[in-house]
CSV table of C-alpha atoms in Angstrom, one decimal:
chain,number,residue,atom,x,y,z
A,18,MET,CA,103.9,105.8,103.6
A,19,THR,CA,102.5,103.4,101.1
A,20,PHE,CA,105.0,101.8,98.7
A,21,VAL,CA,103.5,102.3,95.2
A,22,VAL,CA,104.2,100.2,92.1
A,23,SER,CA,102.9,101.5,88.8
A,24,ILE,CA,102.5,99.1,85.8
A,25,ASP,CA,101.7,100.5,82.4
A,26,GLY,CA,101.5,99.0,78.9
A,27,PRO,CA,99.2,98.0,76.1
A,28,ALA,CA,96.5,95.3,76.1
A,29,ALA,CA,97.5,91.7,76.6
A,30,ALA,CA,101.1,92.5,77.4
A,31,GLY,CA,101.0,90.8,80.8
A,32,LYS,CA,100.4,93.7,83.1
A,33,GLY,CA,97.7,92.0,85.1
A,34,THR,CA,99.6,88.7,85.6
A,35,ILE,CA,102.7,90.5,86.7
A,36,GLY,CA,100.7,92.9,88.9
A,37,ARG,CA,98.7,90.2,90.7
A,38,SER,CA,101.8,88.1,91.2
A,39,LEU,CA,103.7,91.0,92.8
A,40,ALA,CA,100.7,91.8,95.0
A,41,THR,CA,100.5,88.3,96.3
A,42,HIS,CA,104.3,88.0,96.8
A,43,PHE,CA,104.6,91.3,98.7
A,44,SER,CA,101.1,91.4,100.3
A,45,PHE,CA,100.3,94.6,98.5
A,46,SER,CA,96.8,95.9,97.4
A,47,TYR,CA,96.2,95.5,93.7
A,48,LEU,CA,94.0,97.4,91.3
A,49,ASP,CA,93.4,96.7,87.6
A,50,THR,CA,92.4,100.2,86.7
A,51,GLY,CA,90.8,98.9,83.5
A,52,LEU,CA,88.0,97.5,85.6
A,53,LEU,CA,87.1,101.1,86.6
A,54,TYR,CA,86.2,101.9,83.0
A,55,ARG,CA,84.5,98.6,82.6
A,56,ALA,CA,82.4,99.2,85.7
A,57,VAL,CA,81.4,102.6,84.4
A,58,ALA,CA,80.6,101.1,81.0
A,59,SER,CA,78.5,98.4,82.5
A,60,LYS,CA,76.4,100.8,84.6
A,61,ALA,CA,76.0,103.1,81.6
A,62,LEU,CA,74.8,100.3,79.4
A,63,MET,CA,72.4,99.0,82.1
A,64,THR,CA,70.9,102.3,83.2
A,65,GLY,CA,71.5,104.8,80.3
A,66,ARG,CA,73.0,107.2,82.8
A,67,ASP,CA,75.8,109.7,81.9
A,68,PRO,CA,79.2,107.9,82.2
A,69,ILE,CA,80.7,111.0,83.7
A,70,GLU,CA,78.1,111.0,86.5
A,71,ILE,CA,78.7,107.3,87.1
A,72,ALA,CA,82.5,107.8,87.2
A,73,THR,CA,82.2,110.4,90.0
A,74,GLN,CA,80.1,108.1,92.1
A,75,LEU,CA,82.0,104.8,91.5
A,76,SER,CA,82.8,102.6,94.5
A,77,GLU,CA,84.8,99.4,95.0
A,78,LYS,CA,81.7,97.3,95.1
A,79,ASP,CA,81.0,98.3,91.5
A,80,LEU,CA,84.2,96.5,90.5
A,81,ARG,CA,82.6,93.2,91.5
A,82,GLN,CA,79.9,93.2,88.8
A,83,SER,CA,79.8,89.8,87.2
A,84,ASN,CA,79.7,91.1,83.6
A,85,LEU,CA,82.8,93.2,83.5
A,86,ARG,CA,84.7,90.8,81.3
A,87,ASN,CA,82.1,90.5,78.5
A,88,LEU,CA,82.9,91.9,75.1
A,89,GLU,CA,80.0,94.4,75.0
A,90,VAL,CA,81.2,96.0,78.2
A,91,ALA,CA,84.9,95.9,77.0
A,92,LYS,CA,84.0,97.7,73.8
A,93,GLU,CA,82.0,100.4,75.6
A,94,ALA,CA,84.8,100.8,78.1
A,95,SER,CA,87.3,101.5,75.3
A,96,ARG,CA,84.9,104.2,74.0
A,97,ILE,CA,84.4,105.7,77.5
A,98,ALA,CA,88.1,105.7,78.3
A,99,ILE,CA,88.8,108.5,75.8
A,100,VAL,CA,86.4,110.9,77.5
A,101,PRO,CA,88.6,113.4,79.5
A,102,GLU,CA,85.9,114.0,82.2
A,103,VAL,CA,85.6,110.3,82.9
A,104,ARG,CA,89.4,109.9,83.2
A,105,ILE,CA,89.6,112.9,85.6
A,106,ALA,CA,86.8,111.5,87.8
A,107,LEU,CA,88.4,108.1,88.0
A,108,LYS,CA,91.8,109.7,88.7
A,109,ILE,CA,90.6,110.5,92.2
A,110,PHE,CA,89.5,106.9,92.9
A,111,GLN,CA,92.9,105.6,91.8
A,112,GLU,CA,94.9,108.2,93.8
A,113,GLU,CA,93.0,107.3,96.9
A,114,PHE,CA,93.6,103.5,96.3
A,115,SER,CA,97.3,104.1,95.9
A,116,GLN,CA,97.6,105.4,99.4
A,117,LYS,CA,96.0,102.4,101.1
A,118,GLY,CA,98.0,100.0,103.3
A,119,ASN,CA,101.7,99.3,103.2
A,120,GLY,CA,101.8,98.8,99.5
A,121,ALA,CA,99.7,99.3,96.4
A,122,ILE,CA,100.1,98.1,92.8
A,123,LEU,CA,98.1,99.8,90.0
A,124,ASP,CA,98.1,98.7,86.4
A,125,GLY,CA,96.8,100.6,83.5
A,126,ARG,CA,97.8,103.0,80.7
A,127,ASP,CA,98.7,106.2,82.5
A,128,ILE,CA,99.6,105.1,86.1
A,129,GLY,CA,103.3,106.1,86.1
A,130,THR,CA,102.7,109.3,84.1
A,131,VAL,CA,99.4,110.7,85.5
A,132,ILE,CA,98.0,108.8,88.4
A,133,CYS,CA,101.1,108.0,90.4
A,134,PRO,CA,104.0,110.0,88.8
A,135,ASP,CA,105.9,109.7,92.1
A,136,ALA,CA,105.5,105.9,92.3
A,137,ASP,CA,108.4,104.1,94.1
A,138,ILE,CA,109.0,101.9,91.1
A,139,LYS,CA,107.5,102.0,87.6
A,140,PHE,CA,107.2,99.3,85.0
A,141,PHE,CA,106.2,99.5,81.3
A,142,ILE,CA,105.2,96.1,80.0
A,143,LEU,CA,105.1,95.5,76.3
A,144,ALA,CA,105.0,92.8,73.7
A,145,SER,CA,104.6,92.7,69.9
A,146,SER,CA,101.0,93.2,68.6
A,147,THR,CA,101.1,89.7,67.1
A,148,VAL,CA,102.1,88.0,70.4
A,149,ARG,CA,99.4,90.0,72.2
A,150,ALA,CA,96.8,89.1,69.7
A,151,LYS,CA,97.7,85.4,70.0
A,152,ARG,CA,97.3,85.6,73.8
A,153,ARG,CA,93.9,87.3,73.5
A,154,PHE,CA,92.7,84.9,70.8
A,155,ALA,CA,93.6,82.0,73.0
A,156,GLU,CA,91.7,83.5,75.9
A,157,LEU,CA,88.6,84.0,73.7
A,158,GLN,CA,88.8,80.4,72.4
A,159,LYS,CA,88.9,79.1,75.9
A,160,SER,CA,85.7,81.0,76.6
A,161,ASN,CA,84.1,79.6,73.4
A,162,HIS,CA,83.9,83.0,71.8
A,163,SER,CA,83.6,82.9,68.1
A,164,THR,CA,86.1,85.1,66.4
A,165,THR,CA,89.3,84.9,64.2
A,166,PHE,CA,92.9,85.8,64.9
A,167,GLU,CA,92.7,88.5,62.2
A,168,VAL,CA,89.8,90.2,64.0
A,169,VAL,CA,91.5,90.1,67.3
A,170,LEU,CA,94.7,91.5,65.9
A,171,SER,CA,92.8,94.4,64.2
A,172,GLU,CA,91.1,95.1,67.6
A,173,ILE,CA,94.5,95.1,69.4
A,174,LEU,CA,95.9,97.5,66.8
A,175,ALA,CA,92.9,99.8,67.0
A,176,ARG,CA,93.1,99.9,70.8
A,177,ASP,CA,96.8,100.7,70.7
A,178,LYS,CA,96.1,103.6,68.4
A,179,MET,CA,93.2,104.8,70.6
A,180,ASP,CA,95.4,104.7,73.7
A,181,ALA,CA,98.3,106.5,72.0
A,182,ASP,CA,96.3,109.2,70.2
A,183,ARG,CA,93.8,110.3,72.9
A,184,THR,CA,94.2,113.9,73.8
A,185,TYR,CA,93.9,113.6,77.6
A,186,SER,CA,96.3,111.2,79.3
A,187,PRO,CA,97.6,109.1,76.4
A,188,MET,CA,99.6,105.9,77.0
A,189,ILE,CA,103.2,107.0,77.2
A,190,LYS,CA,106.2,105.1,78.6
A,191,PRO,CA,107.3,106.8,81.8
A,192,LYS,CA,110.9,108.0,81.4
A,193,ASP,CA,112.0,106.4,84.7
A,194,ALA,CA,110.2,103.0,84.1
A,195,PHE,CA,111.8,99.6,83.9
A,196,VAL,CA,110.8,98.1,80.5
A,197,LEU,CA,109.9,94.4,80.3
A,198,ASP,CA,109.3,93.0,76.8
A,199,THR,CA,107.3,89.8,77.2
A,200,SER,CA,107.3,88.9,73.5
A,201,ASP,CA,109.9,86.3,74.0
A,202,LEU,CA,110.1,86.3,77.8
A,203,SER,CA,108.2,83.7,79.8
A,204,ILE,CA,105.7,85.0,82.3
A,205,ILE,CA,107.6,83.3,85.1
A,206,ASP,CA,110.8,85.1,84.1
A,207,ALA,CA,109.0,88.4,83.7
A,208,VAL,CA,107.4,88.0,87.2
A,209,ASN,CA,110.7,87.0,88.8
A,210,THR,CA,112.5,90.0,87.2
A,211,ALA,CA,109.8,92.4,88.4
A,212,LYS,CA,110.0,90.8,91.9
A,213,SER,CA,113.7,91.3,92.1
A,214,LEU,CA,113.5,94.9,91.0
A,215,VAL,CA,110.8,95.7,93.5
A,216,GLN,CA,112.7,94.0,96.3
A,217,ARG,CA,115.8,96.0,95.5
A,218,VAL,CA,114.0,99.3,95.7
A,219,ILE,CA,112.3,98.2,99.0
A,220,SER,CA,115.7,97.3,100.4
A,221,GLU,CA,117.2,100.6,99.4
A,222,LYS,CA,114.4,102.5,101.1
A,223,ASN,CA,114.8,100.5,104.3
């Protein structure tokens, strides 16, 4: 049986950093499920095809497109992510990924509630909107993207509302999830805490 770790939370809370660190430490497979929506968005923008059709045919090689991190794709991905039929189609992809190898880590918005409700351990990573906006703003500055902190903060708040308000599969903290607030917690401490909790559950199962 595959040991499954679900990681949920809002944008720029630290899900990806924690997920990748856990995957490296435990030699588990890792999937940033946000890339699925970006891959669908990218192909839709390039081809004009129906995102639902694209989602049903998505493959892992589509996640290696070079433009998945650009802002146009990100904005289109946010729009596509609220379409129930797209989420349903990508649910199958994620469920199949979660059963690969000895361990799988998936991060997103609905992993512990919809995709992997029976995950061996669940995390909900959060941070204040101001802290998350500062992180995202710093990332954009490094990539020489012209914007302001106020714009980034408004985009963070808008995405939070979109994630919480969508009808199908909204972002909700799983009842049985460990909560890590990274507002004032260093990423090293957050990763180490997560590692300890995962190791404890693995030991209990063995």
